[in-house]
Short mmCIF file of C-alpha atoms and ligand atoms in Angstrom, two decimals:
data_model
loop_
_atom_site.label_atom_id
_atom_site.label_comp_id
_atom_site.label_asym_id
_atom_site.label_seq_id
_atom_site.Cartn_x
_atom_site.Cartn_y
_atom_site.Cartn_z
CA MET A 4 9.25 -12.17 -32.83
CA GLU A 5 10.02 -11.11 -29.33
CA THR A 6 6.92 -10.95 -27.23
CA ASN A 7 6.58 -8.99 -24.06
CA ARG A 8 3.03 -9.57 -23.01
CA PHE A 9 3.56 -7.89 -19.66
CA LYS A 10 4.59 -4.61 -21.25
CA ALA A 11 1.78 -4.75 -23.77
CA GLU A 12 -0.73 -5.08 -20.95
CA PHE A 13 0.98 -2.31 -18.99
CA LYS A 14 0.75 0.05 -21.95
CA ARG A 15 -2.86 -0.79 -22.60
CA PHE A 16 -3.85 0.28 -19.09
CA LYS A 17 -1.49 3.22 -18.89
CA LYS A 18 -3.23 4.78 -21.87
CA LYS A 19 -6.33 4.73 -19.70
CA LYS A 20 -8.81 6.00 -22.24
CA SER A 21 -8.71 2.82 -24.25
CA VAL A 22 -9.56 0.44 -21.40
CA GLU A 23 -12.69 -0.39 -19.59
CA ILE A 24 -12.37 -0.89 -15.84
CA SER A 25 -15.16 -3.28 -15.04
CA SER A 26 -15.45 -6.66 -13.42
CA LYS A 27 -15.58 -8.11 -16.93
CA THR A 28 -12.13 -6.84 -17.82
CA ILE A 29 -10.21 -6.87 -14.57
CA ILE A 30 -10.57 -8.89 -11.41
CA HIS A 31 -12.76 -7.20 -8.79
CA PHE A 32 -12.07 -9.19 -5.67
CA GLY A 33 -14.88 -9.30 -3.17
CA GLU A 34 -17.74 -8.84 -5.59
CA ASP A 35 -20.14 -11.48 -6.73
CA TYR A 36 -19.59 -10.80 -10.39
CA PRO A 37 -17.87 -13.42 -12.48
CA SER A 38 -14.21 -12.60 -13.02
CA PRO A 39 -12.53 -12.40 -16.41
CA ASP A 40 -12.52 -15.91 -17.87
CA ALA A 41 -8.77 -16.13 -18.03
CA TRP A 42 -8.35 -16.42 -14.24
CA LYS A 43 -9.79 -18.83 -11.77
CA ILE A 44 -10.37 -17.03 -8.50
CA VAL A 45 -10.48 -19.09 -5.35
CA GLN A 46 -12.07 -17.84 -2.16
CA GLU A 47 -9.94 -19.02 0.73
CA LYS A 48 -11.61 -20.29 3.85
CA PHE A 49 -9.71 -19.94 7.08
CA ASP A 50 -10.71 -21.93 10.06
CA THR A 51 -10.59 -19.09 12.50
CA SER A 52 -12.20 -18.38 15.73
CA ASP A 53 -12.58 -14.76 16.72
CA ASP A 54 -12.10 -15.57 20.39
CA ARG A 55 -9.22 -13.54 21.70
CA TRP A 56 -8.96 -11.80 18.33
CA GLY A 57 -5.94 -9.55 18.54
CA GLY A 58 -6.44 -7.59 15.34
CA SER A 59 -8.66 -4.84 16.74
CA ARG A 60 -5.61 -3.05 18.06
CA PHE A 61 -4.63 -2.33 14.44
CA GLY A 62 -8.15 -1.45 13.34
CA LEU A 63 -8.73 -4.88 11.77
CA LYS A 64 -12.17 -6.46 11.68
CA PRO A 65 -12.46 -10.03 13.05
CA MET A 66 -10.90 -12.46 10.61
CA SER A 67 -14.07 -14.52 10.22
CA THR A 68 -15.52 -11.56 8.27
CA TRP A 69 -12.59 -11.18 5.87
CA SER A 70 -12.79 -12.00 2.18
CA ILE A 71 -9.55 -13.70 1.20
CA TYR A 72 -8.72 -14.79 -2.32
CA SER A 73 -6.07 -16.47 -4.36
CA ILE A 74 -5.74 -17.04 -8.09
CA GLU A 75 -5.36 -20.67 -9.07
CA THR A 76 -2.44 -20.17 -11.43
CA PHE A 77 -0.50 -17.74 -9.21
CA PRO A 78 0.56 -19.82 -6.21
CA GLY A 79 1.58 -17.80 -3.17
CA PHE A 80 -0.39 -14.70 -4.06
CA ILE A 81 -3.01 -13.78 -1.47
CA TYR A 82 -5.52 -10.95 -1.73
CA ILE A 83 -7.42 -9.66 1.29
CA VAL A 84 -10.31 -7.31 0.60
CA ASP A 85 -10.13 -4.34 2.95
CA PRO A 86 -10.12 -5.98 6.40
CA PHE A 87 -9.83 -2.60 8.17
CA ILE A 88 -12.70 -0.92 9.94
CA ARG A 89 -13.71 2.33 8.31
CA GLY A 90 -12.11 4.81 10.67
CA SER A 91 -8.72 3.11 10.64
CA HIS A 92 -8.00 3.95 6.99
CA LEU A 93 -7.45 7.52 8.07
CA TYR A 94 -5.13 6.49 10.89
CA TRP A 95 -2.79 4.58 8.57
CA THR A 96 -3.06 7.22 5.87
CA THR A 97 -2.13 9.93 8.36
CA ARG A 98 0.88 7.94 9.52
CA CYS A 99 2.00 7.72 5.88
CA ILE A 100 1.44 11.37 5.02
CA ARG A 101 2.45 13.13 8.21
CA ASP A 102 4.69 10.86 10.25
CA TYR A 103 6.59 8.36 8.12
CA PRO A 104 8.12 11.11 5.89
CA LEU A 105 9.86 12.68 8.91
CA ALA A 106 13.66 12.47 9.14
CA PRO A 107 15.61 10.25 9.50
CA ASN A 108 13.51 8.22 7.07
CA ALA A 109 14.65 8.63 3.48
CA SER A 110 12.54 10.06 0.66
CA ASN A 111 12.77 11.13 -2.97
CA LEU A 112 12.97 14.73 -1.68
CA ASP A 113 16.37 14.15 -0.06
CA ILE A 114 18.22 15.31 -3.17
CA SER A 115 16.40 18.67 -3.08
CA LEU A 116 15.84 19.23 0.64
CA ASN A 117 18.14 18.56 3.55
CA PRO A 118 16.27 15.79 5.45
CA SER A 119 16.79 17.48 8.81
CA ASP A 120 15.36 20.74 7.44
CA ARG A 121 12.39 19.25 5.72
CA GLY A 122 10.28 19.20 8.89
CA CYS A 123 6.73 18.04 8.58
CA LEU A 124 5.57 18.20 4.97
CA TRP A 125 1.95 18.09 6.02
CA GLU A 126 2.27 21.09 8.38
CA LYS A 127 3.96 23.03 5.60
CA HIS A 128 1.30 22.03 3.11
CA ILE A 129 -1.39 23.45 5.42
CA SER A 130 0.50 26.60 6.16
CA LEU A 131 1.13 27.28 2.46
CA ALA A 132 -2.50 26.73 1.60
CA ARG A 133 -3.74 28.94 4.45
CA HIS A 134 -1.42 31.81 3.71
CA GLU A 135 -1.48 31.38 -0.04
CA ARG A 136 2.27 31.60 -0.17
CA ALA A 137 3.91 30.92 -3.49
CA GLU A 138 6.46 28.47 -2.14
CA VAL A 139 7.05 24.92 -3.27
CA ASP A 140 4.58 22.51 -1.75
CA TRP A 141 6.91 19.56 -1.20
CA LEU A 142 4.11 17.27 -0.13
CA ARG A 143 2.88 17.34 -3.72
CA LYS A 144 6.32 16.24 -4.85
CA LEU A 145 6.62 13.42 -2.37
CA ARG A 146 6.79 10.13 -4.28
CA TRP A 147 8.34 7.66 -1.86
CA VAL A 148 9.58 7.28 1.68
CA THR A 149 11.66 4.36 2.89
CA LEU A 150 11.57 2.91 6.40
CA GLY A 151 13.96 0.59 8.23
CA TYR A 152 16.72 -0.47 5.83
CA HIS A 153 16.59 2.19 3.14
CA TYR A 154 16.47 0.84 -0.35
CA ASP A 155 19.24 2.05 -2.66
CA TRP A 156 17.28 2.50 -5.89
CA ASP A 157 20.35 2.96 -8.09
CA ARG A 158 22.27 -0.07 -6.96
CA LYS A 159 19.15 -2.07 -6.03
CA ILE A 160 20.56 -3.13 -2.69
CA TYR A 161 20.16 -2.42 1.02
CA HIS A 162 23.11 -1.19 3.08
CA LYS A 163 23.95 -2.38 6.55
CA GLU A 164 24.53 1.18 7.77
CA ARG A 165 21.68 2.95 5.97
CA VAL A 166 18.88 2.16 8.37
CA SER A 167 16.38 3.96 10.57
CA LYS A 168 13.93 2.60 13.08
CA PHE A 169 11.03 0.74 11.50
CA PRO A 170 7.74 2.17 12.88
CA ASP A 171 6.39 0.05 15.76
CA ASP A 172 2.75 0.18 14.65
CA LEU A 173 3.44 -0.92 11.08
CA SER A 174 5.85 -3.56 12.31
CA ALA A 175 3.28 -5.02 14.72
CA LEU A 176 0.54 -4.96 12.07
CA SER A 177 2.76 -6.69 9.52
CA LYS A 178 3.94 -9.36 11.95
CA PHE A 179 0.35 -9.97 12.92
CA ILE A 180 -0.72 -10.40 9.28
CA ALA A 181 2.29 -12.62 8.55
CA GLU A 182 1.49 -14.85 11.49
CA LEU A 183 -2.14 -15.24 10.42
CA PHE A 184 -0.91 -16.47 7.05
CA ARG A 185 1.63 -18.84 8.60
CA PHE A 186 4.85 -16.89 8.28
CA PRO A 187 5.72 -16.93 11.99
CA ARG A 188 9.35 -15.90 11.51
CA TYR A 189 8.62 -12.86 9.37
CA GLN A 190 10.47 -9.70 10.44
CA PRO A 191 9.39 -6.37 8.94
CA GLU A 192 12.73 -4.68 8.28
CA ALA A 193 12.20 -2.38 5.32
CA GLY A 194 9.23 -0.49 3.99
CA ILE A 195 8.59 1.56 0.89
CA VAL A 196 5.71 4.00 1.07
CA ASN A 197 4.68 5.04 -2.44
CA PHE A 198 2.64 8.17 -3.05
CA TYR A 199 0.84 8.13 -6.40
CA ASN A 200 -1.06 10.98 -7.97
CA MET A 201 -3.74 10.28 -10.55
CA ASP A 202 -1.17 10.20 -13.38
CA SER A 203 1.46 8.08 -11.63
CA SER A 204 2.35 4.53 -12.45
CA ILE A 205 5.06 2.05 -11.53
CA GLY A 206 6.52 -0.11 -14.26
CA GLY A 207 6.96 -3.86 -14.24
CA HIS A 208 9.60 -5.02 -11.76
CA THR A 209 10.44 -7.75 -9.29
CA ASP A 210 11.52 -7.14 -5.70
CA HIS A 211 14.51 -9.42 -5.40
CA SER A 212 17.01 -7.46 -3.29
CA GLU A 213 16.02 -9.05 0.00
CA TYR A 214 18.18 -11.90 1.31
CA ASP A 215 15.42 -14.28 2.32
CA LEU A 216 13.00 -14.75 -0.52
CA THR A 217 10.90 -17.20 1.47
CA ALA A 218 9.71 -14.20 3.49
CA PRO A 219 6.63 -12.62 1.85
CA LEU A 220 6.06 -9.08 0.63
CA ILE A 221 3.11 -7.49 2.39
CA SER A 222 1.46 -4.57 0.66
CA TYR A 223 -1.21 -2.20 1.96
CA SER A 224 -3.10 0.29 -0.20
CA PHE A 225 -4.96 3.40 0.91
CA GLY A 226 -6.72 6.25 -0.84
CA GLN A 227 -7.58 6.12 -4.51
CA SER A 228 -7.91 2.93 -6.52
CA ALA A 229 -5.47 1.36 -8.97
CA VAL A 230 -5.01 -1.40 -11.48
CA PHE A 231 -2.39 -3.89 -10.28
CA LEU A 232 -0.76 -6.29 -12.74
CA LEU A 233 0.52 -9.57 -11.39
CA GLY A 234 2.79 -11.47 -13.71
CA ARG A 235 5.21 -14.32 -13.34
CA SER A 236 8.96 -14.69 -13.21
CA THR A 237 9.32 -13.69 -16.87
CA LEU A 238 7.76 -10.91 -18.90
CA ASP A 239 6.44 -13.03 -21.70
CA GLU A 240 3.24 -14.11 -20.05
CA THR A 241 0.09 -12.04 -19.80
CA PRO A 242 -0.30 -10.73 -16.25
CA ALA A 243 -3.53 -10.89 -14.27
CA ALA A 244 -5.07 -7.43 -13.91
CA MET A 245 -6.93 -6.58 -10.73
CA ARG A 246 -8.54 -3.60 -9.06
CA VAL A 247 -6.96 -2.51 -5.75
CA GLN A 248 -8.93 -0.35 -3.36
CA SER A 249 -8.34 1.47 -0.10
CA GLY A 250 -7.62 -0.94 2.74
CA ASP A 251 -6.84 -3.94 0.53
CA ILE A 252 -3.84 -6.08 1.46
CA MET A 253 -1.75 -8.18 -0.92
CA ILE A 254 0.73 -10.85 0.08
CA MET A 255 3.29 -12.09 -2.41
CA SER A 256 4.90 -15.31 -1.25
CA GLY A 257 6.10 -18.64 -2.62
CA GLU A 258 6.20 -18.69 -6.40
CA SER A 259 4.69 -15.22 -6.58
CA ARG A 260 7.36 -13.69 -4.37
CA LEU A 261 9.55 -13.04 -7.40
CA ALA A 262 6.74 -12.32 -9.85
CA TYR A 263 6.80 -9.24 -12.05
CA HIS A 264 4.21 -6.71 -10.99
CA ALA A 265 3.22 -3.15 -11.86
CA VAL A 266 0.67 -0.42 -11.31
CA PRO A 267 -0.14 0.98 -14.77
CA MET A 268 -2.91 3.32 -13.63
CA VAL A 269 -4.56 5.01 -10.71
CA PHE A 270 -8.25 5.84 -10.89
CA ALA A 271 -10.84 7.51 -8.71
CA ALA A 272 -12.29 5.40 -5.95
CA PRO A 273 -16.07 5.19 -5.86
CA LEU A 274 -17.55 8.22 -4.20
CA CYS A 275 -18.38 7.84 -0.60
CA ASN A 276 -22.05 7.79 0.17
CA CYS A 277 -21.93 8.36 3.92
CA LYS A 278 -24.39 11.17 3.64
CA ARG A 279 -26.92 9.17 1.73
CA GLY A 280 -26.65 6.15 3.95
CA ASN A 281 -25.29 2.85 2.83
CA ASP A 282 -26.96 2.01 -0.46
CA GLY A 283 -24.71 -0.86 -1.32
CA ALA A 284 -21.72 0.81 -2.94
CA LYS A 285 -18.46 0.46 -1.11
CA CYS A 286 -18.04 3.42 1.19
CA PHE A 287 -14.56 4.78 0.75
CA CYS A 288 -14.89 7.33 3.57
CA LEU A 289 -11.74 9.25 2.78
CA ASN A 290 -13.34 10.48 -0.40
CA CYS A 291 -15.51 13.05 1.31
CA GLU A 292 -14.98 15.54 4.09
CA GLU A 293 -17.76 13.96 6.10
CA GLY A 294 -16.01 10.60 6.10
CA ILE A 295 -12.71 12.15 7.10
CA ARG A 296 -14.26 14.15 9.90
CA GLU A 297 -15.87 10.97 11.19
CA SER A 298 -12.61 9.02 11.01
CA LEU A 299 -10.60 11.67 12.85
CA SER A 300 -11.93 10.49 16.17
CA TYR A 301 -10.70 6.92 15.65
CA VAL A 302 -7.38 5.96 17.22
CA PRO A 303 -6.35 2.30 17.19
CA ASP A 304 -4.53 0.85 20.20
CA CYS A 305 -1.33 0.38 18.21
CA ALA A 306 -0.95 4.18 17.87
CA PRO A 307 2.18 5.69 19.41
CA LYS A 308 1.53 7.25 22.84
CA ASP A 309 1.99 10.80 21.55
CA TRP A 310 -0.20 10.26 18.49
CA ASN A 311 -2.75 12.92 17.67
CA PRO A 312 -5.16 13.20 14.77
CA ILE A 313 -3.99 15.20 11.81
CA ARG A 314 -4.25 18.90 12.52
CA GLY A 315 -5.49 21.45 10.05
CA ASP A 316 -8.31 21.70 7.65
CA VAL A 317 -10.26 18.62 6.84
CA ASP A 318 -10.95 19.98 3.37
CA LEU A 319 -7.20 20.15 2.64
CA LEU A 320 -6.78 16.57 3.71
CA SER A 321 -9.77 15.59 1.66
CA ASN A 322 -8.33 17.39 -1.39
CA TYR A 323 -4.98 15.68 -0.99
CA LEU A 324 -6.52 12.24 -0.60
CA GLN A 325 -8.81 12.70 -3.54
CA ASN A 326 -5.74 12.84 -5.73
CA THR A 327 -3.54 10.33 -3.99
CA ARG A 328 -3.02 6.62 -3.74
CA ILE A 329 -0.72 5.35 -1.01
CA ASN A 330 0.92 1.96 -1.09
CA VAL A 331 2.98 0.61 1.78
CA ASN A 332 5.19 -2.27 0.88
CA VAL A 333 6.76 -4.16 3.80
CA ARG A 334 9.70 -6.53 3.45
CA GLN A 335 11.95 -8.73 5.50
CA VAL A 336 15.47 -7.91 4.35
CA LEU A 337 17.74 -10.17 6.37
CA PRO A 338 18.17 -13.93 6.42
CA ASN A 339 16.50 -15.70 9.32
CA ASP A 340 19.60 -15.46 11.51
CA GLY A 341 18.96 -11.69 11.55
CA LYS A 342 22.52 -10.91 10.48
CA PHE A 343 23.38 -8.61 7.59
CA PRO A 344 25.40 -10.71 5.10
CA ASP A 345 28.87 -9.37 4.26
C1 OGA B 7 6.59 -1.57 -4.85
C2 OGA B 7 5.33 -1.94 -5.53
C3 OGA B 7 2.97 -1.69 -5.89
C4 OGA B 7 1.78 -0.88 -5.53
O1 OGA B 7 6.64 -0.55 -4.15
O2 OGA B 7 7.57 -2.33 -4.99
O3 OGA B 7 5.35 -2.86 -6.26
O4 OGA B 7 0.71 -1.45 -5.36
N1 OGA B 7 4.18 -1.24 -5.31
O5 OGA B 7 1.90 0.34 -5.43
MN1 MN B 8 7.16 -4.10 -6.02
#
């Protein structure tokens, strides 16, 4: 009998109703509960000094405060529990919603909208909502944006000539993270920004189109929560299931670089409790208008010179984020000589 344990697990979560999302059933990194017996979670200790800590310019807390994990049987996989300070979630989220979808970056909307005419999807979203116009709200149809070398989804390759500038802030953040985890030669050259609604999922796949597979994948998640499945190089082993929350960073390197992975379900992040004070639950901040309003005043040093906070109604932003998970997946495409192979 052919077994595909990965798919079985994917289906189980995708059906949603039949699964329980608790620390007993899926890994909740960063909490003191025991994890599901199947996986041995290792908390990684890094010998770091916060002297001359350079991460604040990206909104990162000092590294000595980070919770970093690996899973014993998945070498090369690293999980960092939200190392961002609260206000910086909104900065990165805003870059993803408002700025990264601008032309000449590519998006799933390019087949329906001329990229140079699509303008700012966020501005249009606000204007439609304010004037109650019955036009298509393209922001709601945005599923992915690609940065740097644009991924050709049909042929599963990158093209030498299909490239736009990779954003400086995301590049600097990703190089910084790569260096901390001892990938000093890492060059962020392509990025996929995924926009999930509460019903979205992404099926099991490997990311193997890059030329240097010793360079890690670095993935950032913002907004609503998700279940992430981490498998191995084949589909016949049961994947590890983990909860991913806003601000969490995953690194796939070494043996896990070519592992199958998937997001079978998105689910609501815990409600923010800013108003009630911190009573122990993780404060998600983007899950309430209060949190968003607070975060609007935060601008990290890596922001472009002309950066301004998102304009428009905070309640519209709050509505959008309450139904959206954003994942930014950064890759090095080229071999270490930096030349595009023929
Ligand atoms: C991808 C991917 C996973 C996620 O874009 O290749 O695997 O967490 N995304 O959304
Ligand atoms: Mn992937």
